[in-house]
């Protein structure tokens, strides 16, 4: 082993059988309708800022994602990241999603749609329509369809009505006015299922003539400028039907192709601004229809199997379809010269025709959902939107292979006017045919957190799933010194690991959080409404036997105002004596003493700093510094001092009694997503989905400080394992920015600014966002132990230097020395072409470069572990890397559709 490198013994764990859930629905928010009279400045010519993306999963969870760019229209290599996860009931699924505006007038004034102004609806194959409370993270209300299972949902363009396609062949209209959810009326019933729905273009409302002396309030009734005219439905009897909105009657029927004895299912339908109807059916045909005569204009055999989803480009000149054959096909509107003098009815009267222009295979299995940003609104030609061509739209697709794929989708004609920017920064090309696509990596836990947890002292690895958990034991490295590398990574109890506990839980929702104590004697697991605590005892055969603490849930519930004892995040302190519980409903932090055999668990203190509303301007907390003589009688200290200032002159520690309930009018609804405890158990850091971070002192059991609101959500949160500075908090943000915060001094230290403010572009522009950070635990008497037994140190691996962090994402590991500058050459080690990025010796240990070497740089990237679910140190110099290869996950799926062609090789 070279003297200038640190060698880590790596446990490459592939036995964790976590299976991500398939993507079943995708949804972007709509764009507000322009004003008919032009009173509002309808910004039709500007490219809208990238809005949020909503992902529906087959296990019932819904992921709320945000764009990670520094600006609404700037490039973002990480694209969309999960801000919050709405946990679905167990068991359940999501089949359809819809977003509407709570206030269209407010939406017209926003650059990008805000979560507070959006309403989210879903259906899961049953008869219940679900509305979600986005801020609280739970179900707000449900409504029965009164027509059997719901096959499709579609809101109108003014966000006032939601149409449901039901099993009984009827379209039910649901009123969304006044933030309510109620049945409005039912349209004509037909003898087939309603598999898909689309609304026709809205028409300007005809205003009634007013008397000369009457006052007009039309200036305030902009929401009523547009009215709905008709709908089109895709049915299960080989047909489409056009329905009149005012009368509810079927205006006409359009028949599709069919095979004798079989019905063709119209799975997808859409409408263009000129009234053209687009349909995709189970025969793989994409058809264009004239809405006035209800006759077929064009037909394409675009796919070899069922078309399951369809979306329309922002300008209405492109249509994207996909389905069972895994291909995404693009249809473009091509302008042609038309003859004005030829009276023949066979000559098309339109100025163009549709053509199948491109087809790409972006997935390995069925594609269930397509969505595009900016979203398309079928407006009449006089009011149609025209977006600038210098920014490429982004097409999102998802299906059974569990990952969302985003692709730049500029049209070839857009490149004629100049260079088109690729928002994903995947390639210089931005057209759908030539640009590189990106696969958004799946994560194992809610809000991009990990569902894998490690007990270092007991060497136990735990993974939670939808309604249960599994625990494995990792054998000590010393027992494996004589084994070969193949035996180390092989499966079986004698080869390095064994399964010691498998639990199925009785839960109301999917599991949200889990934790296992460092000594392996406690396990906590929570859904959205209840937290369960188990005490583990080891049996003679090595298996673990759990015993539930029955009084725990009622004890937690007694400290909270509602009837829920659920948690959004759980964490044990390093000495396994306390449990930190972040409640799901109220974002309250509970410090719980686990007690002993004679003494049951009890709550030591509860903190409500995350739910207290403070001065917020443009989403950032604004609070001025207090002067030196000001008494600390508020909810906490958030004053940021510099190293030149005396910390004693800053605000003192908070001694306010946070046990008192905060008034409901002052509460802010949020969810705590990350928690971390320092190695000595003194400091606790918690972060929520509003990008706010609080620090608590566990020795004094009181609130210590609050960090300024960060520019991006916190994805990685940990305290440095430096005995000289145990209160050094390291934060990794969703856009791969880093922050270092000195908890004791309540400041961002000056020594870390050179690194934080000059991160290498290659690190910042990594396509997968940072998911976690790990520190090598300090080893007592390290030098003496190495001197006495050098062979033992060789077998275990040498620990990393102090203040060295190991950041990790889904496809990469990066070692960073926080005390050094980023360095030259982009901050990364230069290596010759063709050489591996990480050298592994014969014992399977990875050598991580030391900054002392001239040929090394501060940042070193390793990319041959993927996809990663969890990375942490189980012992000094001993790293646990949990992988879940996509090949292993896809092997459990049914075979993908494949149709061999005669003569093809």
Tab-separated table of C-alpha atoms in Angstrom, residues 138-287:
chain	number	residue	atom	x	y	z
A	138	UNK	CA	-51.505	13.861	3.462
A	139	UNK	CA	-54.940	13.231	1.941
A	140	UNK	CA	-57.229	16.249	2.250
A	141	UNK	CA	-60.521	14.741	1.079
A	142	UNK	CA	-61.970	11.989	-1.098
A	143	UNK	CA	-65.042	11.877	-3.326
A	144	UNK	CA	-66.839	8.834	-4.721
A	145	UNK	CA	-67.301	8.897	-8.478
A	146	UNK	CA	-70.813	7.372	-8.267
A	147	UNK	CA	-69.954	5.599	-11.520
A	148	UNK	CA	-67.613	2.796	-10.528
A	149	UNK	CA	-63.827	2.712	-11.006
A	150	UNK	CA	-62.249	5.880	-12.416
A	151	UNK	CA	-60.286	5.230	-15.623
A	152	UNK	CA	-59.199	8.787	-16.439
A	153	UNK	CA	-59.334	12.329	-15.065
A	154	UNK	CA	-58.879	15.646	-16.884
A	155	UNK	CA	-59.318	19.224	-15.588
A	156	UNK	CA	-60.642	21.947	-17.847
A	157	UNK	CA	-58.388	24.818	-18.861
A	158	UNK	CA	-59.853	27.315	-16.376
A	159	UNK	CA	-59.298	24.987	-13.371
A	160	UNK	CA	-62.978	25.077	-12.421
A	161	UNK	CA	-64.173	21.587	-13.456
A	162	UNK	CA	-62.657	18.117	-13.280
A	163	UNK	CA	-63.956	15.440	-15.663
A	164	UNK	CA	-63.941	11.795	-14.583
A	165	UNK	CA	-64.136	8.900	-17.036
A	166	UNK	CA	-65.890	6.049	-15.246
A	167	UNK	CA	-66.496	2.328	-15.604
A	168	UNK	CA	-70.242	2.766	-16.226
A	169	UNK	CA	-69.627	4.694	-19.480
A	170	UNK	CA	-70.400	8.166	-18.184
A	171	UNK	CA	-68.365	11.337	-17.799
A	172	UNK	CA	-68.891	12.914	-14.374
A	173	UNK	CA	-68.143	16.616	-13.957
A	174	UNK	CA	-66.772	17.677	-10.568
A	175	UNK	CA	-66.921	21.336	-9.510
A	176	UNK	CA	-63.678	22.806	-8.136
A	177	UNK	CA	-65.009	26.288	-7.325
A	178	UNK	CA	-64.395	27.905	-3.927
A	179	UNK	CA	-61.747	25.318	-3.044
A	180	UNK	CA	-64.449	22.666	-2.759
A	181	UNK	CA	-65.023	19.278	-4.377
A	182	UNK	CA	-68.591	18.407	-5.345
A	183	UNK	CA	-70.554	16.691	-8.109
A	184	UNK	CA	-71.800	19.064	-10.798
A	185	UNK	CA	-73.567	16.839	-13.338
A	186	UNK	CA	-73.276	13.713	-15.463
A	187	UNK	CA	-72.977	13.624	-19.239
A	188	UNK	CA	-74.653	11.045	-21.484
A	189	UNK	CA	-73.825	7.448	-20.694
A	190	UNK	CA	-72.490	5.084	-23.371
A	191	UNK	CA	-72.073	1.312	-23.353
A	192	UNK	CA	-68.294	1.255	-22.868
A	193	UNK	CA	-65.634	2.352	-20.445
A	194	UNK	CA	-64.280	5.889	-20.701
A	195	UNK	CA	-60.533	5.223	-20.932
A	196	UNK	CA	-59.334	8.753	-21.745
A	197	UNK	CA	-60.673	12.312	-21.770
A	198	UNK	CA	-59.550	15.599	-23.327
A	199	UNK	CA	-61.187	19.034	-23.309
A	200	UNK	CA	-61.697	20.962	-26.524
A	201	UNK	CA	-60.260	24.462	-26.995
A	202	UNK	CA	-61.906	27.063	-24.729
A	203	UNK	CA	-63.837	29.809	-26.489
A	204	UNK	CA	-64.103	33.462	-25.460
A	205	UNK	CA	-67.291	34.017	-23.497
A	206	UNK	CA	-69.885	36.228	-25.118
A	207	UNK	CA	-70.663	39.078	-22.731
A	208	UNK	CA	-74.215	40.258	-22.412
A	209	UNK	CA	-74.987	43.860	-23.304
A	210	UNK	CA	-75.440	46.003	-20.219
A	211	UNK	CA	-77.751	48.891	-19.728
A	212	UNK	CA	-76.223	52.364	-20.119
A	213	UNK	CA	-76.567	53.233	-16.410
A	214	UNK	CA	-75.376	49.894	-15.023
A	215	UNK	CA	-71.960	49.576	-13.430
A	216	UNK	CA	-69.639	47.028	-14.953
A	217	UNK	CA	-67.551	44.704	-12.826
A	218	UNK	CA	-66.092	42.847	-15.778
A	219	UNK	CA	-62.630	44.093	-14.910
A	220	UNK	CA	-62.621	41.732	-11.937
A	221	UNK	CA	-64.166	38.751	-13.720
A	222	UNK	CA	-61.208	37.668	-15.783
A	223	UNK	CA	-61.729	34.066	-14.725
A	224	UNK	CA	-65.049	33.995	-16.594
A	225	UNK	CA	-63.656	35.214	-19.923
A	226	UNK	CA	-63.318	31.656	-21.245
A	227	UNK	CA	-65.966	28.970	-21.500
A	228	UNK	CA	-65.832	25.277	-22.366
A	229	UNK	CA	-67.430	24.015	-25.559
A	230	UNK	CA	-66.928	20.241	-25.939
A	231	UNK	CA	-65.040	17.167	-24.747
A	232	UNK	CA	-63.730	14.099	-26.510
A	233	UNK	CA	-63.455	10.654	-24.915
A	234	UNK	CA	-61.552	7.525	-25.862
A	235	UNK	CA	-63.681	4.449	-25.286
A	236	UNK	CA	-63.224	0.695	-25.017
A	237	UNK	CA	-65.537	-0.117	-27.967
A	238	UNK	CA	-63.185	0.885	-30.828
A	239	UNK	CA	-64.418	4.460	-30.931
A	240	UNK	CA	-64.029	8.073	-29.828
A	241	UNK	CA	-66.982	10.250	-28.889
A	242	UNK	CA	-67.402	13.996	-28.985
A	243	UNK	CA	-69.711	15.400	-26.296
A	244	UNK	CA	-71.292	18.829	-26.007
A	245	UNK	CA	-70.418	20.470	-22.704
A	246	UNK	CA	-73.581	22.574	-22.425
A	247	UNK	CA	-76.114	19.810	-23.152
A	248	UNK	CA	-74.097	16.734	-22.177
A	249	UNK	CA	-75.185	14.969	-25.376
A	250	UNK	CA	-72.994	12.873	-27.669
A	251	UNK	CA	-72.444	14.929	-30.824
A	252	UNK	CA	-70.714	12.315	-32.934
A	253	UNK	CA	-68.822	9.024	-32.881
A	254	UNK	CA	-65.483	8.282	-34.540
A	255	UNK	CA	-64.649	4.618	-35.205
A	256	UNK	CA	-61.097	3.290	-35.138
A	257	UNK	CA	-59.564	0.273	-36.840
A	258	UNK	CA	-60.224	-3.079	-35.230
A	259	UNK	CA	-59.504	-6.755	-35.663
A	260	UNK	CA	-62.402	-9.127	-36.150
A	261	UNK	CA	-63.664	-10.347	-32.796
A	262	UNK	CA	-61.570	-7.867	-30.766
A	263	UNK	CA	-62.290	-4.387	-29.547
A	264	UNK	CA	-59.742	-1.620	-29.953
A	265	UNK	CA	-59.057	0.368	-26.791
A	266	UNK	CA	-58.412	4.095	-27.187
A	267	UNK	CA	-55.976	4.612	-24.309
A	268	UNK	CA	-54.913	8.193	-25.090
A	269	UNK	CA	-56.561	11.239	-26.631
A	270	UNK	CA	-55.617	14.911	-27.060
A	271	UNK	CA	-56.915	18.089	-28.720
A	272	UNK	CA	-55.035	20.803	-30.636
A	273	UNK	CA	-55.865	24.483	-30.755
A	274	UNK	CA	-57.497	24.279	-34.189
A	275	UNK	CA	-59.784	21.502	-32.929
A	276	UNK	CA	-57.831	18.585	-34.388
A	277	UNK	CA	-58.226	15.453	-32.248
A	278	UNK	CA	-55.279	13.076	-31.721
A	279	UNK	CA	-55.794	9.501	-30.528
A	280	UNK	CA	-53.616	6.506	-29.673
A	281	UNK	CA	-55.121	3.019	-29.441
A	282	UNK	CA	-54.307	-0.579	-28.593
A	283	UNK	CA	-53.354	-1.406	-32.196
A	284	UNK	CA	-50.466	1.060	-32.123
A	285	UNK	CA	-52.212	3.521	-34.430
A	286	UNK	CA	-51.921	7.289	-34.036
A	287	UNK	CA	-54.835	9.020	-35.737
